[in-house]
PDB file of N, CA and C in Angstrom:
ATOM      1  N   UNK A  26      35.593 -37.914   0.072  1.00  0.00           N
ATOM      2  CA  UNK A  26      36.592 -37.678  -0.935  1.00  0.00           C
ATOM      3  C   UNK A  26      36.020 -36.855  -2.090  1.00  0.00           C
ATOM      4  N   UNK A  27      34.728 -36.993  -2.327  1.00  0.00           N
ATOM      5  CA  UNK A  27      34.074 -36.206  -3.366  1.00  0.00           C
ATOM      6  C   UNK A  27      34.133 -34.718  -3.027  1.00  0.00           C
ATOM      7  N   UNK A  28      33.889 -34.386  -1.771  1.00  0.00           N
ATOM      8  CA  UNK A  28      33.910 -32.987  -1.365  1.00  0.00           C
ATOM      9  C   UNK A  28      35.299 -32.383  -1.550  1.00  0.00           C
ATOM     10  N   UNK A  29      36.323 -33.118  -1.163  1.00  0.00           N
ATOM     11  CA  UNK A  29      37.688 -32.623  -1.326  1.00  0.00           C
ATOM     12  C   UNK A  29      38.018 -32.438  -2.802  1.00  0.00           C
ATOM     13  N   UNK A  30      37.554 -33.340  -3.645  1.00  0.00           N
ATOM     14  CA  UNK A  30      37.796 -33.221  -5.079  1.00  0.00           C
ATOM     15  C   UNK A  30      37.115 -32.012  -5.695  1.00  0.00           C
ATOM     16  N   UNK A  31      35.868 -31.790  -5.323  1.00  0.00           N
ATOM     17  CA  UNK A  31      35.145 -30.642  -5.855  1.00  0.00           C
ATOM     18  C   UNK A  31      35.761 -29.328  -5.390  1.00  0.00           C
ATOM     19  N   UNK A  32      36.143 -29.273  -4.117  1.00  0.00           N
ATOM     20  CA  UNK A  32      36.752 -28.051  -3.589  1.00  0.00           C
ATOM     21  C   UNK A  32      38.131 -27.803  -4.187  1.00  0.00           C
ATOM     22  N   UNK A  33      38.904 -28.855  -4.379  1.00  0.00           N
ATOM     23  CA  UNK A  33      40.233 -28.642  -4.964  1.00  0.00           C
ATOM     24  C   UNK A  33      40.125 -28.230  -6.434  1.00  0.00           C
ATOM     25  N   UNK A  34      39.165 -28.771  -7.164  1.00  0.00           N
ATOM     26  CA  UNK A  34      38.966 -28.342  -8.547  1.00  0.00           C
ATOM     27  C   UNK A  34      38.582 -26.862  -8.593  1.00  0.00           C
ATOM     28  N   UNK A  35      37.693 -26.453  -7.695  1.00  0.00           N
ATOM     29  CA  UNK A  35      37.297 -25.043  -7.648  1.00  0.00           C
ATOM     30  C   UNK A  35      38.483 -24.163  -7.250  1.00  0.00           C
ATOM     31  N   UNK A  36      39.318 -24.646  -6.344  1.00  0.00           N
ATOM     32  CA  UNK A  36      40.495 -23.884  -5.946  1.00  0.00           C
ATOM     33  C   UNK A  36      41.492 -23.727  -7.079  1.00  0.00           C
ATOM     34  N   UNK A  37      41.755 -24.802  -7.796  1.00  0.00           N
ATOM     35  CA  UNK A  37      42.661 -24.710  -8.940  1.00  0.00           C
ATOM     36  C   UNK A  37      42.077 -23.814 -10.030  1.00  0.00           C
ATOM     37  N   UNK A  38      40.774 -23.837 -10.194  1.00  0.00           N
ATOM     38  CA  UNK A  38      40.142 -22.967 -11.189  1.00  0.00           C
ATOM     39  C   UNK A  38      40.279 -21.503 -10.797  1.00  0.00           C
ATOM     40  N   UNK A  39      40.146 -21.211  -9.512  1.00  0.00           N
ATOM     41  CA  UNK A  39      40.332 -19.827  -9.060  1.00  0.00           C
ATOM     42  C   UNK A  39      41.776 -19.375  -9.270  1.00  0.00           C
ATOM     43  N   UNK A  40      42.726 -20.254  -8.980  1.00  0.00           N
ATOM     44  CA  UNK A  40      44.125 -19.914  -9.236  1.00  0.00           C
ATOM     45  C   UNK A  40      44.380 -19.728 -10.725  1.00  0.00           C
ATOM     46  N   UNK A  41      43.717 -20.510 -11.530  1.00  0.00           N
ATOM     47  CA  UNK A  41      43.833 -20.391 -12.977  1.00  0.00           C
ATOM     48  C   UNK A  41      43.255 -19.049 -13.452  1.00  0.00           C
ATOM     49  N   UNK A  42      42.121 -18.653 -12.898  1.00  0.00           N
ATOM     50  CA  UNK A  42      41.502 -17.384 -13.280  1.00  0.00           C
ATOM     51  C   UNK A  42      42.316 -16.179 -12.822  1.00  0.00           C
ATOM     52  N   UNK A  43      43.212 -16.368 -11.870  1.00  0.00           N
ATOM     53  CA  UNK A  43      44.066 -15.277 -11.416  1.00  0.00           C
ATOM     54  C   UNK A  43      45.134 -14.933 -12.449  1.00  0.00           C
ATOM     55  N   UNK A  44      45.321 -15.786 -13.446  1.00  0.00           N
ATOM     56  CA  UNK A  44      46.261 -15.509 -14.519  1.00  0.00           C
ATOM     57  C   UNK A  44      45.548 -14.770 -15.647  1.00  0.00           C
ATOM     58  N   UNK A  45      46.209 -13.755 -16.195  1.00  0.00           N
ATOM     59  CA  UNK A  45      45.568 -12.912 -17.196  1.00  0.00           C
ATOM     60  C   UNK A  45      45.107 -13.694 -18.421  1.00  0.00           C
ATOM     61  N   UNK A  46      45.954 -14.598 -18.891  1.00  0.00           N
ATOM     62  CA  UNK A  46      45.630 -15.336 -20.114  1.00  0.00           C
ATOM     63  C   UNK A  46      44.353 -16.159 -19.945  1.00  0.00           C
ATOM     64  N   UNK A  47      44.262 -16.900 -18.859  1.00  0.00           N
ATOM     65  CA  UNK A  47      43.100 -17.755 -18.655  1.00  0.00           C
ATOM     66  C   UNK A  47      41.852 -16.937 -18.321  1.00  0.00           C
ATOM     67  N   UNK A  48      42.028 -15.857 -17.603  1.00  0.00           N
ATOM     68  CA  UNK A  48      40.897 -14.983 -17.280  1.00  0.00           C
ATOM     69  C   UNK A  48      40.320 -14.403 -18.566  1.00  0.00           C
ATOM     70  N   UNK A  49      41.203 -13.952 -19.442  1.00  0.00           N
ATOM     71  CA  UNK A  49      40.771 -13.407 -20.733  1.00  0.00           C
ATOM     72  C   UNK A  49      40.055 -14.480 -21.560  1.00  0.00           C
ATOM     73  N   UNK A  50      40.599 -15.682 -21.548  1.00  0.00           N
ATOM     74  CA  UNK A  50      40.039 -16.767 -22.348  1.00  0.00           C
ATOM     75  C   UNK A  50      38.659 -17.201 -21.845  1.00  0.00           C
ATOM     76  N   UNK A  51      38.491 -17.227 -20.531  1.00  0.00           N
ATOM     77  CA  UNK A  51      37.229 -17.720 -19.971  1.00  0.00           C
ATOM     78  C   UNK A  51      36.166 -16.647 -19.841  1.00  0.00           C
ATOM     79  N   UNK A  52      36.572 -15.441 -19.455  1.00  0.00           N
ATOM     80  CA  UNK A  52      35.582 -14.405 -19.166  1.00  0.00           C
ATOM     81  C   UNK A  52      35.562 -13.266 -20.179  1.00  0.00           C
ATOM     82  N   UNK A  53      36.575 -13.198 -21.056  1.00  0.00           N
ATOM     83  CA  UNK A  53      36.557 -12.194 -22.107  1.00  0.00           C
ATOM     84  C   UNK A  53      37.176 -10.854 -21.769  1.00  0.00           C
ATOM     85  N   UNK A  54      37.738 -10.696 -20.587  1.00  0.00           N
ATOM     86  CA  UNK A  54      38.403  -9.439 -20.233  1.00  0.00           C
ATOM     87  C   UNK A  54      39.552  -9.724 -19.265  1.00  0.00           C
ATOM     88  N   UNK A  55      40.430  -8.758 -19.144  1.00  0.00           N
ATOM     89  CA  UNK A  55      41.581  -8.915 -18.249  1.00  0.00           C
ATOM     90  C   UNK A  55      41.157  -8.606 -16.809  1.00  0.00           C
ATOM     91  N   UNK A  56      41.732  -9.323 -15.845  1.00  0.00           N
ATOM     92  CA  UNK A  56      41.368  -9.054 -14.446  1.00  0.00           C
ATOM     93  C   UNK A  56      42.096  -7.823 -13.913  1.00  0.00           C
ATOM     94  N   UNK A  57      41.452  -7.141 -13.001  1.00  0.00           N
ATOM     95  CA  UNK A  57      42.116  -6.022 -12.332  1.00  0.00           C
ATOM     96  C   UNK A  57      43.120  -6.578 -11.320  1.00  0.00           C
ATOM     97  N   UNK A  58      44.075  -5.765 -10.897  1.00  0.00           N
ATOM     98  CA  UNK A  58      45.050  -6.267  -9.910  1.00  0.00           C
ATOM     99  C   UNK A  58      44.395  -6.738  -8.608  1.00  0.00           C
ATOM    100  N   UNK A  59      43.359  -6.040  -8.164  1.00  0.00           N
ATOM    101  CA  UNK A  59      42.692  -6.474  -6.933  1.00  0.00           C
ATOM    102  C   UNK A  59      41.932  -7.786  -7.155  1.00  0.00           C
ATOM    103  N   UNK A  60      41.382  -7.968  -8.335  1.00  0.00           N
ATOM    104  CA  UNK A  60      40.673  -9.216  -8.642  1.00  0.00           C
ATOM    105  C   UNK A  60      41.643 -10.396  -8.663  1.00  0.00           C
ATOM    106  N   UNK A  61      42.852 -10.165  -9.183  1.00  0.00           N
ATOM    107  CA  UNK A  61      43.865 -11.224  -9.184  1.00  0.00           C
ATOM    108  C   UNK A  61      44.187 -11.667  -7.764  1.00  0.00           C
ATOM    109  N   UNK A  62      44.356 -10.701  -6.882  1.00  0.00           N
ATOM    110  CA  UNK A  62      44.670 -11.022  -5.481  1.00  0.00           C
ATOM    111  C   UNK A  62      43.510 -11.775  -4.840  1.00  0.00           C
ATOM    112  N   UNK A  63      42.290 -11.337  -5.097  1.00  0.00           N
ATOM    113  CA  UNK A  63      41.121 -12.010  -4.544  1.00  0.00           C
ATOM    114  C   UNK A  63      41.016 -13.446  -5.041  1.00  0.00           C
ATOM    115  N   UNK A  64      41.262 -13.639  -6.330  1.00  0.00           N
ATOM    116  CA  UNK A  64      41.191 -14.996  -6.887  1.00  0.00           C
ATOM    117  C   UNK A  64      42.289 -15.891  -6.325  1.00  0.00           C
ATOM    118  N   UNK A  65      43.480 -15.353  -6.142  1.00  0.00           N
ATOM    119  CA  UNK A  65      44.559 -16.149  -5.550  1.00  0.00           C
ATOM    120  C   UNK A  65      44.222 -16.544  -4.113  1.00  0.00           C
ATOM    121  N   UNK A  66      43.718 -15.586  -3.348  1.00  0.00           N
ATOM    122  CA  UNK A  66      43.356 -15.892  -1.963  1.00  0.00           C
ATOM    123  C   UNK A  66      42.228 -16.920  -1.907  1.00  0.00           C
ATOM    124  N   UNK A  67      41.245 -16.780  -2.778  1.00  0.00           N
ATOM    125  CA  UNK A  67      40.140 -17.740  -2.811  1.00  0.00           C
ATOM    126  C   UNK A  67      40.633 -19.112  -3.226  1.00  0.00           C
ATOM    127  N   UNK A  68      41.520 -19.178  -4.202  1.00  0.00           N
ATOM    128  CA  UNK A  68      42.055 -20.463  -4.645  1.00  0.00           C
ATOM    129  C   UNK A  68      42.812 -21.183  -3.551  1.00  0.00           C
ATOM    130  N   UNK A  69      43.704 -20.477  -2.871  1.00  0.00           N
ATOM    131  CA  UNK A  69      44.459 -21.119  -1.786  1.00  0.00           C
ATOM    132  C   UNK A  69      43.555 -21.480  -0.617  1.00  0.00           C
ATOM    133  N   UNK A  70      42.535 -20.655  -0.350  1.00  0.00           N
ATOM    134  CA  UNK A  70      41.599 -20.977   0.731  1.00  0.00           C
ATOM    135  C   UNK A  70      40.795 -22.234   0.395  1.00  0.00           C
ATOM    136  N   UNK A  71      40.392 -22.376  -0.854  1.00  0.00           N
ATOM    137  CA  UNK A  71      39.652 -23.578  -1.248  1.00  0.00           C
ATOM    138  C   UNK A  71      40.530 -24.823  -1.195  1.00  0.00           C
ATOM    139  N   UNK A  72      41.795 -24.700  -1.562  1.00  0.00           N
ATOM    140  CA  UNK A  72      42.701 -25.839  -1.451  1.00  0.00           C
ATOM    141  C   UNK A  72      42.920 -26.218   0.014  1.00  0.00           C
ATOM    142  N   UNK A  73      43.039 -25.212   0.875  1.00  0.00           N
ATOM    143  CA  UNK A  73      43.183 -25.493   2.307  1.00  0.00           C
ATOM    144  C   UNK A  73      41.912 -26.127   2.864  1.00  0.00           C
ATOM    145  N   UNK A  74      40.764 -25.669   2.407  1.00  0.00           N
ATOM    146  CA  UNK A  74      39.497 -26.258   2.847  1.00  0.00           C
ATOM    147  C   UNK A  74      39.374 -27.705   2.384  1.00  0.00           C
ATOM    148  N   UNK A  75      39.859 -27.992   1.188  1.00  0.00           N
ATOM    149  CA  UNK A  75      39.815 -29.381   0.719  1.00  0.00           C
ATOM    150  C   UNK A  75      40.747 -30.259   1.549  1.00  0.00           C
ATOM    151  N   UNK A  76      41.877 -29.717   1.975  1.00  0.00           N
ATOM    152  CA  UNK A  76      42.762 -30.457   2.876  1.00  0.00           C
ATOM    153  C   UNK A  76      42.068 -30.729   4.200  1.00  0.00           C
ATOM    154  N   UNK A  77      41.403 -29.733   4.735  1.00  0.00           N
ATOM    155  CA  UNK A  77      40.711 -29.879   6.013  1.00  0.00           C
ATOM    156  C   UNK A  77      39.616 -30.940   5.917  1.00  0.00           C
ATOM    157  N   UNK A  78      38.847 -30.910   4.844  1.00  0.00           N
ATOM    158  CA  UNK A  78      37.782 -31.900   4.656  1.00  0.00           C
ATOM    159  C   UNK A  78      38.371 -33.299   4.545  1.00  0.00           C
ATOM    160  N   UNK A  79      39.457 -33.422   3.818  1.00  0.00           N
ATOM    161  CA  UNK A  79      40.078 -34.731   3.622  1.00  0.00           C
ATOM    162  C   UNK A  79      40.641 -35.285   4.925  1.00  0.00           C
ATOM    163  N   UNK A  80      41.290 -34.433   5.712  1.00  0.00           N
ATOM    164  CA  UNK A  80      41.861 -34.880   6.984  1.00  0.00           C
ATOM    165  C   UNK A  80      40.763 -35.221   7.978  1.00  0.00           C
ATOM    166  N   UNK A  81      39.690 -34.454   7.982  1.00  0.00           N
ATOM    167  CA  UNK A  81      38.581 -34.764   8.893  1.00  0.00           C
ATOM    168  C   UNK A  81      37.912 -36.093   8.557  1.00  0.00           C
ATOM    169  N   UNK A  82      37.849 -36.414   7.287  1.00  0.00           N
ATOM    170  CA  UNK A  82      37.147 -37.638   6.912  1.00  0.00           C
ATOM    171  C   UNK A  82      37.988 -38.896   7.078  1.00  0.00           C
ATOM    172  N   UNK A  83      39.332 -38.777   6.985  1.00  0.00           N
ATOM    173  CA  UNK A  83      40.151 -39.992   7.007  1.00  0.00           C
ATOM    174  C   UNK A  83      41.318 -39.946   7.980  1.00  0.00           C
ATOM    175  N   UNK A  84      41.452 -38.886   8.761  1.00  0.00           N
ATOM    176  CA  UNK A  84      42.596 -38.777   9.660  1.00  0.00           C
ATOM    177  C   UNK A  84      43.806 -38.214   8.931  1.00  0.00           C
ATOM    178  N   UNK A  85      44.852 -37.898   9.708  1.00  0.00           N
ATOM    179  CA  UNK A  85      46.020 -37.257   9.109  1.00  0.00           C
ATOM    180  C   UNK A  85      46.766 -38.162   8.143  1.00  0.00           C
ATOM    181  N   UNK A  86      46.959 -39.405   8.491  1.00  0.00           N
ATOM    182  CA  UNK A  86      47.782 -40.285   7.653  1.00  0.00           C
ATOM    183  C   UNK A  86      47.127 -40.522   6.291  1.00  0.00           C
ATOM    184  N   UNK A  87      45.943 -41.073   6.295  1.00  0.00           N
ATOM    185  CA  UNK A  87      45.264 -41.370   5.027  1.00  0.00           C
ATOM    186  C   UNK A  87      44.653 -40.123   4.395  1.00  0.00           C
ATOM    187  N   UNK A  88      44.308 -39.144   5.207  1.00  0.00           N
ATOM    188  CA  UNK A  88      43.743 -37.909   4.672  1.00  0.00           C
ATOM    189  C   UNK A  88      44.717 -37.174   3.768  1.00  0.00           C
ATOM    190  N   UNK A  89      45.986 -37.120   4.174  1.00  0.00           N
ATOM    191  CA  UNK A  89      46.986 -36.469   3.333  1.00  0.00           C
ATOM    192  C   UNK A  89      47.235 -37.241   2.044  1.00  0.00           C
ATOM    193  N   UNK A  90      47.211 -38.548   2.129  1.00  0.00           N
ATOM    194  CA  UNK A  90      47.399 -39.364   0.921  1.00  0.00           C
ATOM    195  C   UNK A  90      46.223 -39.162  -0.033  1.00  0.00           C
ATOM    196  N   UNK A  91      45.022 -39.202   0.498  1.00  0.00           N
ATOM    197  CA  UNK A  91      43.840 -39.002  -0.342  1.00  0.00           C
ATOM    198  C   UNK A  91      43.810 -37.596  -0.926  1.00  0.00           C
ATOM    199  N   UNK A  92      44.203 -36.615  -0.122  1.00  0.00           N
ATOM    200  CA  UNK A  92      44.209 -35.229  -0.583  1.00  0.00           C
ATOM    201  C   UNK A  92      45.198 -35.052  -1.734  1.00  0.00           C
ATOM    202  N   UNK A  93      46.361 -35.686  -1.617  1.00  0.00           N
ATOM    203  CA  UNK A  93      47.351 -35.614  -2.697  1.00  0.00           C
ATOM    204  C   UNK A  93      46.794 -36.232  -3.971  1.00  0.00           C
ATOM    205  N   UNK A  94      46.126 -37.359  -3.848  1.00  0.00           N
ATOM    206  CA  UNK A  94      45.526 -38.000  -5.022  1.00  0.00           C
ATOM    207  C   UNK A  94      44.428 -37.124  -5.627  1.00  0.00           C
ATOM    208  N   UNK A  95      43.622 -36.513  -4.773  1.00  0.00           N
ATOM    209  CA  UNK A  95      42.548 -35.639  -5.248  1.00  0.00           C
ATOM    210  C   UNK A  95      43.132 -34.411  -5.933  1.00  0.00           C
ATOM    211  N   UNK A  96      44.199 -33.857  -5.378  1.00  0.00           N
ATOM    212  CA  UNK A  96      44.841 -32.705  -6.008  1.00  0.00           C
ATOM    213  C   UNK A  96      45.344 -33.049  -7.405  1.00  0.00           C
ATOM    214  N   UNK A  97      46.009 -34.177  -7.511  1.00  0.00           N
ATOM    215  CA  UNK A  97      46.531 -34.574  -8.824  1.00  0.00           C
ATOM    216  C   UNK A  97      45.398 -34.796  -9.820  1.00  0.00           C
ATOM    217  N   UNK A  98      44.361 -35.482  -9.389  1.00  0.00           N
ATOM    218  CA  UNK A  98      43.240 -35.754 -10.289  1.00  0.00           C
ATOM    219  C   UNK A  98      42.532 -34.488 -10.744  1.00  0.00           C
ATOM    220  N   UNK A  99      42.269 -33.588  -9.820  1.00  0.00           N
ATOM    221  CA  UNK A  99      41.565 -32.361 -10.205  1.00  0.00           C
ATOM    222  C   UNK A  99      42.444 -31.466 -11.069  1.00  0.00           C
ATOM    223  N   UNK A 100      43.741 -31.408 -10.801  1.00  0.00           N
ATOM    224  CA  UNK A 100      44.640 -30.600 -11.629  1.00  0.00           C
ATOM    225  C   UNK A 100      44.744 -31.169 -13.040  1.00  0.00           C
ATOM    226  N   UNK A 101      44.864 -32.480 -13.160  1.00  0.00           N
ATOM    227  CA  UNK A 101      44.942 -33.100 -14.490  1.00  0.00           C
ATOM    228  C   UNK A 101      43.640 -32.867 -15.260  1.00  0.00           C
ATOM    229  N   UNK A 102      42.521 -32.994 -14.588  1.00  0.00           N
ATOM    230  CA  UNK A 102      41.241 -32.774 -15.254  1.00  0.00           C
ATOM    231  C   UNK A 102      41.120 -31.328 -15.740  1.00  0.00           C
ATOM    232  N   UNK A 103      41.529 -30.372 -14.916  1.00  0.00           N
ATOM    233  CA  UNK A 103      41.457 -28.964 -15.311  1.00  0.00           C
ATOM    234  C   UNK A 103      42.406 -28.681 -16.473  1.00  0.00           C
ATOM    235  N   UNK A 104      43.612 -29.193 -16.411  1.00  0.00           N
ATOM    236  CA  UNK A 104      44.580 -28.970 -17.486  1.00  0.00           C
ATOM    237  C   UNK A 104      44.110 -29.627 -18.783  1.00  0.00           C
ATOM    238  N   UNK A 105      43.460 -30.752 -18.691  1.00  0.00           N
ATOM    239  CA  UNK A 105      42.934 -31.415 -19.876  1.00  0.00           C
ATOM    240  C   UNK A 105      41.757 -30.642 -20.467  1.00  0.00           C
ATOM    241  N   UNK A 106      40.939 -30.059 -19.612  1.00  0.00           N
ATOM    242  CA  UNK A 106      39.723 -29.397 -20.065  1.00  0.00           C
ATOM    243  C   UNK A 106      39.970 -27.984 -20.598  1.00  0.00           C
ATOM    244  N   UNK A 107      40.957 -27.273 -20.078  1.00  0.00           N
ATOM    245  CA  UNK A 107      41.170 -25.876 -20.450  1.00  0.00           C
ATOM    246  C   UNK A 107      41.405 -25.631 -21.942  1.00  0.00           C
ATOM    247  N   UNK A 108      42.250 -26.375 -22.617  1.00  0.00           N
ATOM    248  CA  UNK A 108      42.472 -26.047 -24.031  1.00  0.00           C
ATOM    249  C   UNK A 108      41.265 -26.334 -24.925  1.00  0.00           C
ATOM    250  N   UNK A 109      40.442 -27.284 -24.560  1.00  0.00           N
ATOM    251  CA  UNK A 109      39.342 -27.689 -25.430  1.00  0.00           C
ATOM    252  C   UNK A 109      38.022 -27.001 -25.106  1.00  0.00           C
ATOM    253  N   UNK A 110      37.699 -26.924 -23.826  1.00  0.00           N
ATOM    254  CA  UNK A 110      36.423 -26.350 -23.402  1.00  0.00           C
ATOM    255  C   UNK A 110      36.620 -25.442 -22.179  1.00  0.00           C
ATOM    256  N   UNK A 111      37.156 -24.226 -22.366  1.00  0.00           N
ATOM    257  CA  UNK A 111      37.399 -23.363 -21.209  1.00  0.00           C
ATOM    258  C   UNK A 111      36.124 -22.942 -20.484  1.00  0.00           C
ATOM    259  N   UNK A 112      35.040 -22.770 -21.220  1.00  0.00           N
ATOM    260  CA  UNK A 112      33.768 -22.399 -20.569  1.00  0.00           C
ATOM    261  C   UNK A 112      33.237 -23.541 -19.707  1.00  0.00           C
ATOM    262  N   UNK A 113      33.433 -24.760 -20.145  1.00  0.00           N
ATOM    263  CA  UNK A 113      33.016 -25.907 -19.338  1.00  0.00           C
ATOM    264  C   UNK A 113      33.827 -25.977 -18.054  1.00  0.00           C
ATOM    265  N   UNK A 114      35.102 -25.661 -18.152  1.00  0.00           N
ATOM    266  CA  UNK A 114      35.958 -25.676 -16.962  1.00  0.00           C
ATOM    267  C   UNK A 114      35.443 -24.674 -15.937  1.00  0.00           C
ATOM    268  N   UNK A 115      35.017 -23.521 -16.407  1.00  0.00           N
ATOM    269  CA  UNK A 115      34.473 -22.503 -15.513  1.00  0.00           C
ATOM    270  C   UNK A 115      33.142 -22.952 -14.909  1.00  0.00           C
ATOM    271  N   UNK A 116      32.288 -23.551 -15.714  1.00  0.00           N
ATOM    272  CA  UNK A 116      30.996 -24.028 -15.211  1.00  0.00           C
ATOM    273  C   UNK A 116      31.186 -25.148 -14.189  1.00  0.00           C
ATOM    274  N   UNK A 117      32.111 -26.052 -14.453  1.00  0.00           N
ATOM    275  CA  UNK A 117      32.371 -27.123 -13.488  1.00  0.00           C
ATOM    276  C   UNK A 117      32.964 -26.600 -12.185  1.00  0.00           C
ATOM    277  N   UNK A 118      33.732 -25.522 -12.274  1.00  0.00           N
ATOM    278  CA  UNK A 118      34.259 -24.910 -11.055  1.00  0.00           C
ATOM    279  C   UNK A 118      33.122 -24.330 -10.210  1.00  0.00           C
ATOM    280  N   UNK A 119      32.145 -23.717 -10.870  1.00  0.00           N
ATOM    281  CA  UNK A 119      30.990 -23.189 -10.140  1.00  0.00           C
ATOM    282  C   UNK A 119      30.196 -24.311  -9.490  1.00  0.00           C
ATOM    283  N   UNK A 120      30.034 -25.402 -10.216  1.00  0.00           N
ATOM    284  CA  UNK A 120      29.323 -26.563  -9.648  1.00  0.00           C
ATOM    285  C   UNK A 120      30.104 -27.113  -8.452  1.00  0.00           C
ATOM    286  N   UNK A 121      31.430 -27.205  -8.591  1.00  0.00           N
ATOM    287  CA  UNK A 121      32.256 -27.692  -7.482  1.00  0.00           C
ATOM    288  C   UNK A 121      32.193 -26.776  -6.275  1.00  0.00           C
ATOM    289  N   UNK A 122      32.122 -25.482  -6.533  1.00  0.00           N
ATOM    290  CA  UNK A 122      32.040 -24.525  -5.434  1.00  0.00           C
ATOM    291  C   UNK A 122      30.715 -24.631  -4.690  1.00  0.00           C
ATOM    292  N   UNK A 123      29.660 -24.942  -5.415  1.00  0.00           N
ATOM    293  CA  UNK A 123      28.351 -25.080  -4.778  1.00  0.00           C
ATOM    294  C   UNK A 123      28.149 -26.442  -4.118  1.00  0.00           C
ATOM    295  N   UNK A 124      28.568 -27.499  -4.795  1.00  0.00           N
ATOM    296  CA  UNK A 124      28.308 -28.846  -4.284  1.00  0.00           C
ATOM    297  C   UNK A 124      29.376 -29.363  -3.327  1.00  0.00           C
ATOM    298  N   UNK A 125      30.570 -28.791  -3.356  1.00  0.00           N
ATOM    299  CA  UNK A 125      31.639 -29.240  -2.469  1.00  0.00           C
ATOM    300  C   UNK A 125      31.281 -29.130  -0.990  1.00  0.00           C
ATOM    301  N   UNK A 126      30.844 -27.955  -0.525  1.00  0.00           N
ATOM    302  CA  UNK A 126      30.444 -27.870   0.887  1.00  0.00           C
ATOM    303  C   UNK A 126      29.242 -28.749   1.215  1.00  0.00           C
ATOM    304  N   UNK A 127      28.316 -28.876   0.281  1.00  0.00           N
ATOM    305  CA  UNK A 127      27.152 -29.751   0.531  1.00  0.00           C
ATOM    306  C   UNK A 127      27.572 -31.206   0.687  1.00  0.00           C
ATOM    307  N   UNK A 128      28.517 -31.636  -0.140  1.00  0.00           N
ATOM    308  CA  UNK A 128      29.010 -33.008  -0.020  1.00  0.00           C
ATOM    309  C   UNK A 128      29.759 -33.220   1.287  1.00  0.00           C
ATOM    310  N   UNK A 129      30.473 -32.187   1.747  1.00  0.00           N
ATOM    311  CA  UNK A 129      31.188 -32.299   3.018  1.00  0.00           C
ATOM    312  C   UNK A 129      30.214 -32.406   4.178  1.00  0.00           C
ATOM    313  N   UNK A 130      29.153 -31.615   4.154  1.00  0.00           N
ATOM    314  CA  UNK A 130      28.156 -31.648   5.221  1.00  0.00           C
ATOM    315  C   UNK A 130      27.377 -32.954   5.178  1.00  0.00           C
ATOM    316  N   UNK A 131      27.083 -33.439   3.987  1.00  0.00           N
ATOM    317  CA  UNK A 131      26.321 -34.684   3.867  1.00  0.00           C
ATOM    318  C   UNK A 131      27.113 -35.895   4.354  1.00  0.00           C
ATOM    319  N   UNK A 132      28.433 -35.782   4.326  1.00  0.00           N
ATOM    320  CA  UNK A 132      29.279 -36.888   4.784  1.00  0.00           C
ATOM    321  C   UNK A 132      29.136 -37.122   6.287  1.00  0.00           C
ATOM    322  N   UNK A 133      28.906 -36.016   7.032  1.00  0.00           N
ATOM    323  CA  UNK A 133      28.779 -36.152   8.478  1.00  0.00           C
ATOM    324  C   UNK A 133      27.326 -36.238   8.832  1.00  0.00           C
TER     325      UNK A 133
END
């Protein structure tokens, strides 16, 4: 469940960075149109990967329930963190991107 949480947080952060306002706030410049598309694709791919990890670890029935809970938790955490510490949100997304696959591999 940790791996799914880290991956979903990173996915939501990528989707967040695909928006001009948040990209400007976190990185200091506006994203190019191609960068927006890349960030959107990466965000949805990370969310799909978190679903896959969750279903593999708990089966379809409980995996979907756990994935929904993880999605809500990571989204609330990101929304809470963005107005106060946007740089921390970006750093935690990088940590989630690095440690999420490691946690998934360590589970098996």
